[in-house]
Tab-separated table of C-alpha atoms in Angstrom:
chain	number	residue	atom	x	y	z
A	1293	UNK	CA	30.267	-185.828	-86.026
A	1294	UNK	CA	28.149	-186.440	-89.129
A	1295	UNK	CA	27.114	-189.858	-87.862
A	1296	UNK	CA	26.024	-188.312	-84.573
A	1297	UNK	CA	23.876	-185.792	-86.410
A	1298	UNK	CA	22.368	-188.572	-88.505
A	1299	UNK	CA	21.664	-190.651	-85.407
A	1300	UNK	CA	19.924	-187.662	-83.825
A	1301	UNK	CA	17.911	-187.171	-87.008
A	1302	UNK	CA	16.921	-190.838	-86.981
A	1303	UNK	CA	15.652	-190.532	-83.413
A	1304	UNK	CA	13.616	-187.477	-84.340
A	1305	UNK	CA	12.167	-189.226	-87.417
A	1306	UNK	CA	11.265	-192.277	-85.338
A	1307	UNK	CA	9.452	-190.046	-82.863
A	1308	UNK	CA	7.642	-188.205	-85.667
A	1309	UNK	CA	6.532	-191.511	-87.203
A	1310	UNK	CA	5.152	-192.808	-83.907
A	1311	UNK	CA	3.336	-189.544	-83.257
A	1312	UNK	CA	1.923	-189.520	-86.793
A	1313	UNK	CA	0.574	-193.049	-86.338
A	1314	UNK	CA	-0.972	-192.018	-83.023
A	1315	UNK	CA	-2.477	-188.987	-84.743
A	1316	UNK	CA	-4.047	-191.151	-87.456
A	1317	UNK	CA	-5.591	-193.426	-84.826
A	1318	UNK	CA	-7.196	-190.353	-83.272
A	1319	UNK	CA	-8.320	-189.247	-86.738
A	1320	UNK	CA	-10.042	-192.631	-87.085
A	1321	UNK	CA	-11.879	-192.073	-83.792
A	1322	UNK	CA	-12.951	-188.614	-84.932
A	1323	UNK	CA	-14.086	-190.096	-88.245
A	1324	UNK	CA	-16.208	-192.681	-86.435
A	1325	UNK	CA	-17.785	-189.977	-84.297
A	1326	UNK	CA	-18.523	-187.826	-87.349
A	1327	UNK	CA	-19.997	-190.821	-89.179
A	1328	UNK	CA	-22.291	-191.679	-86.282
A	1329	UNK	CA	-23.407	-188.060	-85.923
A	1330	UNK	CA	-23.492	-187.174	-89.641
A	1331	UNK	CA	-20.876	-184.446	-89.410
A	1332	UNK	CA	-18.850	-183.318	-92.410
A	1333	UNK	CA	-15.260	-184.549	-92.642
A	1334	UNK	CA	-14.006	-181.070	-93.528
A	1335	UNK	CA	-14.268	-178.215	-91.027
A	1336	UNK	CA	-12.568	-175.170	-92.631
A	1337	UNK	CA	-12.701	-173.013	-89.477
A	1338	UNK	CA	-11.102	-175.755	-87.401
A	1339	UNK	CA	-8.357	-176.165	-90.015
A	1340	UNK	CA	-7.683	-172.429	-90.157
A	1341	UNK	CA	-7.421	-172.150	-86.362
A	1342	UNK	CA	-5.147	-175.200	-86.225
A	1343	UNK	CA	-2.697	-173.811	-88.764
A	1344	UNK	CA	-2.580	-170.450	-87.013
A	1345	UNK	CA	-1.905	-172.139	-83.670
A	1346	UNK	CA	0.798	-174.431	-85.081
A	1347	UNK	CA	2.720	-171.626	-86.759
A	1348	UNK	CA	2.328	-169.015	-84.013
A	1349	UNK	CA	5.694	-169.716	-82.419
A	1350	UNK	CA	7.565	-170.962	-85.479
A	1351	UNK	CA	10.529	-168.899	-86.720
A	1352	UNK	CA	9.881	-167.101	-89.994
A	1353	UNK	CA	12.476	-169.227	-91.769
A	1354	UNK	CA	10.513	-172.459	-91.041
A	1355	UNK	CA	6.933	-171.143	-91.169
A	1356	UNK	CA	6.242	-171.989	-94.818
A	1357	UNK	CA	7.711	-175.473	-94.374
A	1358	UNK	CA	5.568	-176.144	-91.288
A	1359	UNK	CA	2.488	-174.927	-93.136
A	1360	UNK	CA	3.247	-177.239	-96.069
A	1361	UNK	CA	3.817	-180.177	-93.726
A	1362	UNK	CA	0.552	-179.755	-91.839
A	1363	UNK	CA	-1.470	-179.074	-94.967
A	1364	UNK	CA	-0.215	-182.415	-96.265
A	1365	UNK	CA	-1.099	-184.127	-92.969
A	1366	UNK	CA	-4.564	-182.556	-92.955
A	1367	UNK	CA	-5.117	-183.662	-96.546
A	1368	UNK	CA	-4.330	-187.253	-95.555
A	1369	UNK	CA	-6.613	-187.002	-92.520
A	1370	UNK	CA	-9.543	-185.655	-94.540
A	1371	UNK	CA	-9.103	-188.370	-97.159
A	1372	UNK	CA	-9.203	-191.040	-94.433
A	1373	UNK	CA	-12.380	-189.612	-92.930
A	1374	UNK	CA	-14.126	-189.284	-96.290
A	1375	UNK	CA	-13.089	-192.819	-97.189
A	1376	UNK	CA	-14.580	-194.114	-93.936
A	1377	UNK	CA	-17.804	-192.089	-94.131
A	1378	UNK	CA	-18.744	-192.352	-97.819
A	1379	UNK	CA	-21.229	-195.047	-98.815
A	1380	UNK	CA	-20.699	-197.399	-101.732
A	1381	UNK	CA	-23.873	-197.783	-103.791
A	1382	UNK	CA	-24.258	-200.552	-106.369
A	1383	UNK	CA	-26.749	-200.002	-109.194
A	1384	UNK	CA	-27.635	-201.997	-112.269
A	1385	UNK	CA	-30.144	-204.286	-113.886
A	1386	UNK	CA	-32.304	-206.673	-111.827
A	1387	UNK	CA	-30.504	-209.960	-111.310
A	1388	UNK	CA	-27.033	-208.558	-112.003
A	1389	UNK	CA	-25.702	-209.854	-108.673
A	1390	UNK	CA	-25.466	-206.601	-106.745
A	1391	UNK	CA	-26.331	-208.154	-103.380
A	1392	UNK	CA	-23.881	-211.041	-103.815
A	1393	UNK	CA	-21.239	-208.559	-104.922
A	1394	UNK	CA	-21.918	-206.412	-101.831
A	1395	UNK	CA	-21.206	-209.399	-99.574
A	1396	UNK	CA	-17.779	-209.939	-101.140
A	1397	UNK	CA	-17.046	-206.214	-101.015
A	1398	UNK	CA	-17.984	-206.106	-97.342
A	1399	UNK	CA	-15.283	-208.654	-96.546
A	1400	UNK	CA	-12.666	-206.606	-98.405
A	1401	UNK	CA	-13.523	-203.257	-96.831
A	1402	UNK	CA	-14.974	-204.371	-93.489
A	1403	UNK	CA	-18.189	-202.419	-94.010
A	1404	UNK	CA	-21.829	-203.159	-93.199
A	1405	UNK	CA	-24.039	-204.034	-96.151
A	1406	UNK	CA	-27.701	-203.473	-96.924
A	1407	UNK	CA	-29.993	-204.428	-99.789
A	1408	UNK	CA	-32.955	-202.209	-100.596
A	1409	UNK	CA	-34.947	-205.212	-101.844
A	1410	UNK	CA	-34.205	-207.268	-98.722
A	1411	UNK	CA	-35.079	-204.319	-96.486
A	1412	UNK	CA	-38.375	-203.762	-98.328
A	1413	UNK	CA	-39.369	-207.418	-97.951
A	1414	UNK	CA	-38.548	-207.303	-94.252
A	1415	UNK	CA	-40.681	-204.167	-93.889
A	1416	UNK	CA	-43.733	-205.490	-95.769
A	1417	UNK	CA	-43.525	-209.048	-94.449
A	1418	UNK	CA	-43.818	-210.683	-97.856
A	1419	UNK	CA	-41.992	-210.871	-101.174
A	1420	UNK	CA	-41.716	-207.996	-103.613
A	1421	UNK	CA	-43.293	-210.224	-106.235
A	1422	UNK	CA	-46.336	-210.776	-103.990
A	1423	UNK	CA	-46.576	-207.046	-103.257
A	1424	UNK	CA	-46.592	-206.257	-106.971
A	1425	UNK	CA	-49.484	-208.692	-107.456
A	1426	UNK	CA	-51.604	-207.413	-104.573
A	1427	UNK	CA	-50.742	-203.709	-104.305
A	1428	UNK	CA	-48.965	-202.725	-107.492
A	1429	UNK	CA	-45.681	-201.083	-108.349
A	1430	UNK	CA	-46.553	-197.634	-106.953
A	1431	UNK	CA	-47.023	-199.046	-103.443
A	1432	UNK	CA	-43.724	-200.866	-103.694
A	1433	UNK	CA	-41.878	-197.738	-104.861
A	1434	UNK	CA	-43.251	-195.729	-101.933
A	1435	UNK	CA	-41.860	-198.247	-99.431
A	1436	UNK	CA	-38.612	-198.443	-101.397
A	1437	UNK	CA	-38.107	-194.684	-101.060
A	1438	UNK	CA	-38.588	-194.916	-97.283
A	1439	UNK	CA	-35.960	-197.659	-97.197
A	1440	UNK	CA	-33.510	-195.685	-99.341
A	1441	UNK	CA	-33.707	-192.750	-96.926
A	1442	UNK	CA	-33.104	-195.022	-93.943
A	1443	UNK	CA	-30.214	-196.989	-95.458
A	1444	UNK	CA	-28.506	-193.850	-96.757
A	1445	UNK	CA	-28.438	-192.432	-93.235
A	1446	UNK	CA	-25.964	-195.141	-92.192
A	1447	UNK	CA	-22.651	-193.708	-93.352
A	1448	UNK	CA	-19.758	-195.924	-94.359
A	1449	UNK	CA	-21.959	-198.754	-95.650
A	1450	UNK	CA	-22.431	-200.699	-98.888
A	1451	UNK	CA	-25.907	-200.464	-100.411
A	1452	UNK	CA	-27.116	-202.862	-103.098
A	1453	UNK	CA	-30.085	-201.226	-104.803
A	1454	UNK	CA	-32.971	-202.739	-106.703
A	1455	UNK	CA	-32.887	-202.481	-110.469
A	1456	UNK	CA	-35.444	-199.670	-110.517
A	1457	UNK	CA	-34.405	-197.806	-107.371
A	1458	UNK	CA	-32.770	-194.918	-109.211
A	1459	UNK	CA	-35.773	-194.321	-111.462
A	1460	UNK	CA	-37.017	-192.063	-108.664
A	1461	UNK	CA	-35.447	-188.608	-108.646
A	1462	UNK	CA	-35.901	-188.493	-104.872
A	1463	UNK	CA	-33.962	-191.736	-104.473
A	1464	UNK	CA	-31.197	-190.481	-106.755
A	1465	UNK	CA	-30.869	-187.277	-104.732
A	1466	UNK	CA	-30.744	-189.081	-101.383
A	1467	UNK	CA	-28.212	-191.667	-102.551
A	1468	UNK	CA	-26.019	-189.026	-104.162
A	1469	UNK	CA	-25.648	-187.007	-100.934
A	1470	UNK	CA	-22.962	-189.220	-99.424
A	1471	UNK	CA	-22.097	-192.014	-101.834
A	1472	UNK	CA	-19.886	-193.171	-104.642
A	1473	UNK	CA	-22.091	-194.883	-107.220
A	1474	UNK	CA	-21.004	-197.994	-109.150
A	1475	UNK	CA	-22.942	-199.286	-112.165
A	1476	UNK	CA	-22.475	-203.046	-112.520
A	1477	UNK	CA	-22.908	-203.932	-116.183
A	1478	UNK	CA	-23.833	-207.500	-117.065
A	1479	UNK	CA	-24.823	-209.154	-120.366
A	1480	UNK	CA	-28.593	-209.548	-120.544
A	1481	UNK	CA	-28.194	-213.291	-120.994
A	1482	UNK	CA	-26.484	-213.589	-117.609
A	1483	UNK	CA	-29.208	-211.797	-115.627
A	1484	UNK	CA	-31.359	-213.822	-113.227
A	1485	UNK	CA	-35.043	-212.745	-113.512
A	1486	UNK	CA	-36.310	-215.050	-110.747
A	1487	UNK	CA	-38.484	-213.222	-108.212
A	1488	UNK	CA	-38.288	-209.933	-110.108
A	1489	UNK	CA	-41.755	-208.959	-111.381
A	1490	UNK	CA	-40.683	-206.476	-114.055
A	1491	UNK	CA	-38.152	-208.933	-115.506
A	1492	UNK	CA	-40.728	-211.610	-116.284
A	1493	UNK	CA	-41.979	-212.441	-119.762
A	1494	UNK	CA	-40.451	-212.615	-123.207
A	1495	UNK	CA	-38.375	-209.560	-124.033
A	1496	UNK	CA	-38.940	-207.966	-120.599
A	1497	UNK	CA	-35.250	-207.736	-119.688
A	1498	UNK	CA	-34.383	-206.287	-123.082
A	1499	UNK	CA	-37.047	-203.594	-122.680
A	1500	UNK	CA	-35.877	-202.745	-119.160
A	1501	UNK	CA	-32.290	-202.482	-120.349
A	1502	UNK	CA	-33.273	-200.149	-123.180
A	1503	UNK	CA	-35.185	-197.947	-120.730
A	1504	UNK	CA	-32.583	-197.848	-117.943
A	1505	UNK	CA	-29.093	-198.292	-119.331
A	1506	UNK	CA	-28.543	-194.621	-120.201
A	1507	UNK	CA	-29.720	-193.545	-116.721
A	1508	UNK	CA	-27.413	-196.068	-115.034
A	1509	UNK	CA	-24.503	-194.722	-117.063
A	1510	UNK	CA	-25.281	-191.052	-116.467
A	1511	UNK	CA	-25.972	-191.375	-112.749
A	1512	UNK	CA	-23.025	-193.564	-111.781
A	1513	UNK	CA	-19.551	-192.350	-110.876
A	1514	UNK	CA	-17.946	-195.573	-112.083
A	1515	UNK	CA	-19.051	-198.169	-114.638
A	1516	UNK	CA	-17.767	-201.733	-114.321
A	1517	UNK	CA	-18.306	-204.875	-116.349
A	1518	UNK	CA	-19.277	-207.482	-113.770
A	1519	UNK	CA	-17.257	-210.679	-113.799
A	1520	UNK	CA	-18.839	-214.105	-113.320
A	1521	UNK	CA	-16.581	-214.367	-110.282
A	1522	UNK	CA	-17.957	-211.719	-107.914
A	1523	UNK	CA	-14.646	-211.633	-106.066
A	1524	UNK	CA	-12.950	-210.140	-109.125
A	1525	UNK	CA	-15.500	-207.331	-109.461
A	1526	UNK	CA	-15.492	-206.698	-105.702
A	1527	UNK	CA	-11.716	-206.314	-105.731
A	1528	UNK	CA	-11.929	-203.890	-108.664
A	1529	UNK	CA	-14.430	-201.730	-106.770
A	1530	UNK	CA	-12.363	-201.827	-103.575
A	1531	UNK	CA	-9.239	-200.810	-105.513
A	1532	UNK	CA	-11.015	-197.935	-107.254
A	1533	UNK	CA	-12.624	-196.714	-104.034
A	1534	UNK	CA	-9.291	-196.660	-102.193
A	1535	UNK	CA	-7.553	-194.950	-105.104
A	1536	UNK	CA	-10.271	-192.298	-105.315
A	1537	UNK	CA	-9.629	-191.280	-101.702
A	1538	UNK	CA	-5.872	-191.901	-101.970
A	1539	UNK	CA	-5.814	-194.327	-99.034
């Protein structure tokens, strides 16, 4: 008789598992819709109505257990949606390899990537270095802020920022709205100043580091020492990001 009960329980558990997997696939579809339409992952009124509906016909003896079960399921669902919708933003010194790192991270997490510097150059039709020479830093920063707003509106992406992007309070506010921020620390001697106007000249990188390091540290959610092998750093970010959302 006991074996029969256990067999029945196994069939029920198998059915629950299949239904849970189907539920999570639907959660993914909902997450995609919310990402495309910029809707919050958490809807407290929807959750309240759902729990009331699910427990309406449950015997008193099982009501608390059913509530606990569905609160756990909803917690998993919300974590999945937030994981899918939250942007990953890479900050750090010019030439620290943020764009290269973003490419490796994209392969690990299957996410679109964007570079603020690349997007600016596409917008202006020339190099940032040339724009600095002809129009100055203020003109560049104005275009950069437009780009930051546009890139941040694409949820679930990886954004590699320019070294000075977060100097702007407006940029910091926009990026912070829906992102987890990673500061990629690199030794000054390993930074590549090529094509970066503010990094040129003797002592320029050292001065930039002294001016920006504290802001990078304070603004970021996570600080990582970048490895010469970008794959190592990308894997560390992917692991931390998954752990943060418990997925």
